[in-house]
Short mmCIF file of N, CA, C and O in Angstrom, two decimals:
data_model
loop_
_atom_site.label_atom_id
_atom_site.label_comp_id
_atom_site.label_asym_id
_atom_site.label_seq_id
_atom_site.Cartn_x
_atom_site.Cartn_y
_atom_site.Cartn_z
N TYR A 1 -10.54 6.95 1.64
CA TYR A 1 -10.92 5.42 1.89
C TYR A 1 -11.32 5.58 3.47
O TYR A 1 -10.31 6.55 4.42
N ILE A 2 -12.05 4.59 4.21
CA ILE A 2 -12.13 4.60 5.56
C ILE A 2 -11.82 3.14 6.26
O ILE A 2 -12.19 2.07 5.71
N LEU A 3 -10.84 2.98 7.15
CA LEU A 3 -10.41 1.95 7.72
C LEU A 3 -11.30 1.86 9.10
O LEU A 3 -11.17 2.66 9.81
N ILE A 4 -11.87 0.87 9.55
CA ILE A 4 -12.35 0.85 10.95
C ILE A 4 -11.65 -0.57 11.45
O ILE A 4 -11.47 -1.66 10.61
N ALA A 5 -10.73 -0.26 12.35
CA ALA A 5 -9.85 -1.02 13.12
C ALA A 5 -10.07 -1.27 14.50
O ALA A 5 -10.39 -0.31 15.18
N ASP A 6 -9.63 -2.29 15.00
CA ASP A 6 -9.33 -2.67 16.17
C ASP A 6 -8.19 -2.30 16.66
O ASP A 6 -7.37 -2.85 16.43
N ASN A 7 -8.02 -1.20 17.56
CA ASN A 7 -6.74 -0.76 17.89
C ASN A 7 -6.27 -1.79 18.62
O ASN A 7 -4.50 -1.64 18.59
N LEU A 8 -6.52 -2.96 19.41
CA LEU A 8 -5.58 -3.82 20.15
C LEU A 8 -5.13 -4.85 18.83
O LEU A 8 -3.85 -5.39 19.25
N ALA A 9 -5.55 -4.59 17.49
CA ALA A 9 -4.70 -5.67 16.66
C ALA A 9 -3.78 -4.97 15.75
O ALA A 9 -3.89 -3.84 15.39
N PRO A 10 -2.98 -5.47 15.39
CA PRO A 10 -1.51 -5.23 14.60
C PRO A 10 -2.28 -5.03 13.31
O PRO A 10 -2.96 -5.78 12.95
N ILE A 11 -1.36 -3.93 12.40
CA ILE A 11 -1.87 -3.99 10.98
C ILE A 11 -1.13 -5.29 10.48
O ILE A 11 0.03 -5.08 10.59
N LYS A 12 -2.00 -6.26 9.75
CA LYS A 12 -0.95 -7.31 9.21
C LYS A 12 -0.60 -7.14 7.97
O LYS A 12 0.67 -7.89 7.71
N ASP A 13 -0.65 -6.13 7.08
CA ASP A 13 -0.11 -5.88 6.01
C ASP A 13 0.89 -4.58 6.08
O ASP A 13 0.92 -3.84 5.12
N ALA A 14 1.55 -4.28 7.12
CA ALA A 14 2.03 -2.87 7.32
C ALA A 14 3.28 -2.65 6.26
O ALA A 14 3.61 -1.58 5.80
N VAL A 15 3.76 -3.85 5.80
CA VAL A 15 4.84 -3.67 4.82
C VAL A 15 4.29 -3.32 3.65
O VAL A 15 5.08 -2.52 2.82
N LEU A 16 2.97 -3.08 3.27
CA LEU A 16 2.64 -2.69 2.21
C LEU A 16 2.37 -1.15 2.23
O LEU A 16 1.61 -0.48 1.43
N MET A 17 2.26 -0.52 3.14
CA MET A 17 1.94 0.58 3.61
C MET A 17 2.49 1.90 2.56
O MET A 17 1.75 2.79 2.29
N HIS A 18 3.31 1.61 2.09
CA HIS A 18 3.94 2.41 1.06
C HIS A 18 3.51 2.53 -0.29
O HIS A 18 3.64 3.40 -1.00
N GLN A 19 2.63 1.39 -0.37
CA GLN A 19 1.87 1.54 -1.81
C GLN A 19 0.47 2.20 -1.88
O GLN A 19 0.13 2.40 -2.91
N ILE A 20 0.05 2.47 -0.58
CA ILE A 20 -0.97 3.33 -0.48
C ILE A 20 -0.91 4.59 -1.15
O ILE A 20 -0.11 5.26 -0.68
N GLN A 21 -1.91 5.09 -1.96
CA GLN A 21 -1.89 6.42 -2.71
C GLN A 21 -2.84 7.40 -2.43
O GLN A 21 -2.89 8.57 -2.82
N LYS A 22 -3.73 6.93 -1.59
CA LYS A 22 -5.07 7.81 -1.01
C LYS A 22 -4.96 8.08 0.40
O LYS A 22 -4.56 7.28 1.33
N PRO A 23 -5.49 9.07 1.11
CA PRO A 23 -5.73 9.30 2.44
C PRO A 23 -6.64 8.44 3.33
O PRO A 23 -7.64 7.79 2.54
N ILE A 24 -6.20 7.89 4.35
CA ILE A 24 -6.90 6.59 4.88
C ILE A 24 -7.38 7.33 6.27
O ILE A 24 -6.73 8.08 7.13
N ARG A 25 -8.62 7.53 6.29
CA ARG A 25 -9.47 7.95 7.76
C ARG A 25 -9.49 6.57 8.40
O ARG A 25 -10.46 5.88 8.00
N ILE A 26 -9.12 6.68 9.51
CA ILE A 26 -9.07 5.54 10.41
C ILE A 26 -10.01 5.59 11.64
O ILE A 26 -9.68 6.90 12.36
N ILE A 27 -10.98 5.28 11.87
CA ILE A 27 -11.84 4.91 13.04
C ILE A 27 -11.55 3.71 13.69
O ILE A 27 -11.33 2.53 13.54
N LEU A 28 -11.06 4.01 15.24
CA LEU A 28 -10.19 3.17 15.99
C LEU A 28 -11.52 2.92 17.10
O LEU A 28 -11.87 3.51 17.52
N CYS A 29 -11.51 1.48 17.05
CA CYS A 29 -12.38 1.03 18.40
C CYS A 29 -11.40 0.22 19.36
O CYS A 29 -10.19 -0.05 19.12
N GLY A 30 -11.46 0.42 20.59
CA GLY A 30 -10.81 -0.40 21.59
C GLY A 30 -9.44 0.76 22.15
O GLY A 30 -8.54 -0.06 22.12
N THR A 31 -9.64 1.90 22.53
CA THR A 31 -8.83 2.87 22.62
C THR A 31 -8.36 2.83 24.06
O THR A 31 -7.79 4.02 24.39
N SER A 32 -9.18 2.43 24.91
CA SER A 32 -9.25 2.58 26.33
C SER A 32 -7.79 2.36 26.96
O SER A 32 -7.54 2.95 28.00
N TYR A 33 -7.00 1.58 26.35
CA TYR A 33 -5.61 1.10 27.00
C TYR A 33 -4.60 1.87 26.22
O TYR A 33 -3.63 1.19 26.36
N GLY A 34 -4.96 2.68 25.31
CA GLY A 34 -3.76 3.53 24.61
C GLY A 34 -3.88 3.43 23.00
O GLY A 34 -5.04 2.83 22.71
N ILE A 35 -3.29 4.06 22.30
CA ILE A 35 -3.34 4.12 21.06
C ILE A 35 -2.20 3.24 20.28
O ILE A 35 -0.88 3.32 20.69
N ASN A 36 -2.53 2.71 19.55
CA ASN A 36 -1.57 1.86 18.56
C ASN A 36 -1.03 2.38 17.59
O ASN A 36 -1.40 3.10 16.76
N LEU A 37 0.51 2.42 17.60
CA LEU A 37 1.22 3.66 16.90
C LEU A 37 1.01 3.52 15.30
O LEU A 37 1.34 3.98 14.47
N GLN A 38 0.94 2.00 15.09
CA GLN A 38 0.75 1.69 13.49
C GLN A 38 -0.33 2.47 12.86
O GLN A 38 0.00 3.01 11.70
N TYR A 39 -1.41 2.69 13.51
CA TYR A 39 -2.50 3.56 13.09
C TYR A 39 -2.05 4.84 12.86
O TYR A 39 -2.59 5.48 12.02
N LEU A 40 -1.46 5.40 14.10
CA LEU A 40 -1.03 6.92 13.70
C LEU A 40 -0.38 7.32 12.84
O LEU A 40 -0.32 8.00 11.78
N ASN A 41 0.86 5.91 12.71
CA ASN A 41 1.82 6.24 11.37
C ASN A 41 1.19 6.04 10.18
O ASN A 41 1.48 6.64 9.15
N LEU A 42 0.18 4.99 9.93
CA LEU A 42 -0.44 4.93 8.79
C LEU A 42 -1.33 6.29 8.38
O LEU A 42 -1.26 6.43 7.12
N ALA A 43 -2.00 6.61 9.38
CA ALA A 43 -2.60 8.13 8.76
C ALA A 43 -1.80 9.01 8.49
O ALA A 43 -1.89 9.69 7.49
N ARG A 44 -0.61 9.11 9.30
CA ARG A 44 0.17 10.28 8.92
C ARG A 44 0.81 9.86 7.49
O ARG A 44 0.98 11.00 6.67
N LYS A 45 1.25 8.78 7.08
CA LYS A 45 1.99 8.35 5.77
C LYS A 45 1.06 8.54 4.58
O LYS A 45 1.82 9.27 3.45
N THR A 46 -0.14 8.63 4.69
CA THR A 46 -1.28 8.74 3.96
C THR A 46 -1.72 9.84 3.86
O THR A 46 -2.40 10.22 2.88
N GLY A 47 -1.33 10.85 4.69
CA GLY A 47 -2.18 12.09 4.70
C GLY A 47 -3.66 12.08 5.03
O GLY A 47 -4.42 12.90 4.86
N GLY A 48 -4.02 10.93 6.11
CA GLY A 48 -5.39 10.65 6.65
C GLY A 48 -5.18 11.08 7.96
O GLY A 48 -4.69 12.06 8.52
N SER A 49 -6.23 10.44 8.75
CA SER A 49 -6.61 10.98 9.77
C SER A 49 -7.13 9.91 10.94
O SER A 49 -7.61 8.87 10.20
N VAL A 50 -7.26 10.01 12.19
CA VAL A 50 -7.51 8.98 13.08
C VAL A 50 -8.71 9.35 14.04
O VAL A 50 -8.51 10.66 14.18
N HIS A 51 -9.64 8.59 14.09
CA HIS A 51 -10.95 9.33 14.91
C HIS A 51 -11.37 8.17 16.05
O HIS A 51 -11.15 7.25 15.56
N THR A 52 -11.58 8.47 17.31
CA THR A 52 -12.20 7.83 18.18
C THR A 52 -13.47 8.38 18.50
O THR A 52 -13.84 9.49 18.11
N MET A 53 -14.32 7.58 19.42
CA MET A 53 -15.06 8.04 20.16
C MET A 53 -15.11 9.49 20.93
O MET A 53 -16.15 10.37 20.91
N GLU A 54 -13.91 9.58 21.28
CA GLU A 54 -13.70 10.62 22.22
C GLU A 54 -12.98 12.15 21.36
O GLU A 54 -12.91 13.10 21.78
N SER A 55 -12.30 11.59 20.34
CA SER A 55 -11.34 12.63 19.66
C SER A 55 -10.93 12.36 18.52
O SER A 55 -10.94 11.33 18.11
N ASP A 56 -10.54 13.55 17.76
CA ASP A 56 -10.27 13.39 16.04
C ASP A 56 -8.68 13.82 16.06
O ASP A 56 -8.44 14.79 16.65
N LEU A 57 -7.95 13.30 15.12
CA LEU A 57 -6.60 13.54 15.25
C LEU A 57 -6.48 13.78 13.41
O LEU A 57 -6.34 12.87 12.90
N VAL A 58 -6.36 15.20 12.98
CA VAL A 58 -6.23 15.56 11.50
C VAL A 58 -4.99 16.09 11.39
O VAL A 58 -4.16 16.68 12.30
N ASP A 59 -4.66 15.95 10.16
CA ASP A 59 -3.28 17.03 9.78
C ASP A 59 -1.95 16.41 10.07
O ASP A 59 -1.01 17.21 10.68
N LEU A 60 -1.99 15.17 10.58
CA LEU A 60 -0.75 14.52 11.01
C LEU A 60 0.48 14.96 9.85
O LEU A 60 1.65 14.67 10.17
N ILE A 61 0.23 14.76 8.51
CA ILE A 61 0.89 14.98 7.56
C ILE A 61 1.74 16.46 7.75
O ILE A 61 2.97 16.39 7.10
N LYS A 62 1.21 17.20 8.45
CA LYS A 62 1.59 18.55 8.57
C LYS A 62 2.57 18.91 9.40
O LYS A 62 3.43 19.80 9.59
N MET A 63 2.59 17.65 10.14
CA MET A 63 3.69 17.89 11.54
C MET A 63 4.95 17.75 11.06
O MET A 63 5.39 16.65 10.23
N ASN A 64 5.78 18.33 11.95
CA ASN A 64 7.22 18.32 11.27
C ASN A 64 8.09 17.51 12.28
O ASN A 64 7.81 17.22 13.39
N GLU A 65 9.42 17.02 12.02
CA GLU A 65 10.30 16.40 12.75
C GLU A 65 10.44 17.01 13.89
O GLU A 65 10.60 18.19 14.07
N GLY A 66 10.32 16.39 15.26
CA GLY A 66 10.52 16.76 16.42
C GLY A 66 9.32 17.36 17.09
O GLY A 66 9.05 17.72 18.20
N GLU A 67 8.12 17.45 16.47
CA GLU A 67 7.03 18.23 16.90
C GLU A 67 6.06 17.07 17.84
O GLU A 67 6.15 15.87 17.75
N LYS A 68 5.67 17.57 18.89
CA LYS A 68 5.08 16.87 20.07
C LYS A 68 3.69 17.17 19.83
O LYS A 68 3.36 18.36 19.59
N PHE A 69 2.75 16.33 20.39
CA PHE A 69 1.47 16.34 20.28
C PHE A 69 0.68 15.18 21.33
O PHE A 69 1.45 14.56 21.74
N THR A 70 -0.49 15.83 21.92
CA THR A 70 -1.02 15.03 22.55
C THR A 70 -2.46 14.70 21.96
O THR A 70 -3.21 15.29 21.37
N PHE A 71 -2.64 13.23 21.95
CA PHE A 71 -3.92 12.48 21.66
C PHE A 71 -4.12 11.64 22.54
O PHE A 71 -3.70 10.65 22.80
N MET A 72 -5.79 11.81 23.11
CA MET A 72 -6.35 10.69 23.95
C MET A 72 -5.46 10.52 25.05
O MET A 72 -5.15 9.61 25.79
N LYS A 73 -4.80 11.68 25.52
CA LYS A 73 -4.14 11.78 26.78
C LYS A 73 -2.98 11.31 26.84
O LYS A 73 -2.40 10.94 27.82
N GLN A 74 -2.55 10.87 25.75
CA GLN A 74 -1.06 10.39 25.66
C GLN A 74 -0.05 11.30 24.80
O GLN A 74 -0.68 12.08 23.98
N LYS A 75 0.90 11.43 25.15
CA LYS A 75 2.14 12.10 24.35
C LYS A 75 2.80 11.54 23.49
O LYS A 75 3.22 10.41 23.63
N PHE A 76 2.81 12.23 22.42
CA PHE A 76 3.66 11.37 21.02
C PHE A 76 4.50 12.81 20.43
O PHE A 76 4.39 14.03 20.90
N ILE A 77 5.74 12.21 19.71
CA ILE A 77 6.52 13.00 19.18
C ILE A 77 6.91 12.40 17.74
O ILE A 77 7.15 11.09 17.81
N ILE A 78 7.46 13.22 16.80
CA ILE A 78 7.59 12.69 15.50
C ILE A 78 9.27 12.69 15.46
O ILE A 78 9.96 13.50 15.41
N LYS A 79 9.81 11.49 15.33
CA LYS A 79 11.20 11.06 15.62
C LYS A 79 11.52 10.18 14.49
O LYS A 79 10.92 9.02 14.15
N ASN A 80 12.63 10.89 13.73
CA ASN A 80 13.07 9.89 12.59
C ASN A 80 11.89 9.56 11.40
O ASN A 80 11.85 8.44 10.93
N GLY A 81 11.21 10.34 11.45
CA GLY A 81 9.91 10.29 10.45
C GLY A 81 8.75 9.66 11.09
O GLY A 81 7.77 9.39 10.09
N VAL A 82 8.78 9.00 11.92
CA VAL A 82 7.35 8.28 12.57
C VAL A 82 7.16 8.73 13.87
O VAL A 82 7.94 9.27 14.47
N ILE A 83 6.15 8.43 14.19
CA ILE A 83 5.36 8.92 15.48
C ILE A 83 5.65 7.87 16.56
O ILE A 83 5.54 6.55 16.48
N VAL A 84 6.18 8.35 17.48
CA VAL A 84 6.80 7.39 19.07
C VAL A 84 6.11 7.93 20.17
O VAL A 84 5.78 9.19 20.09
N LYS A 85 5.91 7.21 21.07
CA LYS A 85 5.56 7.85 22.22
C LYS A 85 6.48 8.69 22.89
O LYS A 85 7.75 8.46 22.91
N GLY A 86 6.08 9.72 23.41
CA GLY A 86 7.06 10.82 23.82
C GLY A 86 6.93 11.15 25.14
O GLY A 86 6.98 12.07 25.98
#
């Protein structure tokens, strides 16, 4: 599945995220002011990926607890099973 999303808008049905059984490839628009963590976590939980005009982030599902990474010049870490700013 492909989700084209406005990075500045929150995911409205985030509580249903656990029901998704297929990888979601997320194309984010409006990333000039940072990345919405909800979309990173959706991609990680479904085994999907995140794509912007400048960069692609794949294999989030393979990252381990405590692992740090940089995407779009921002630092993130996986803490308690979710991606947070690091």
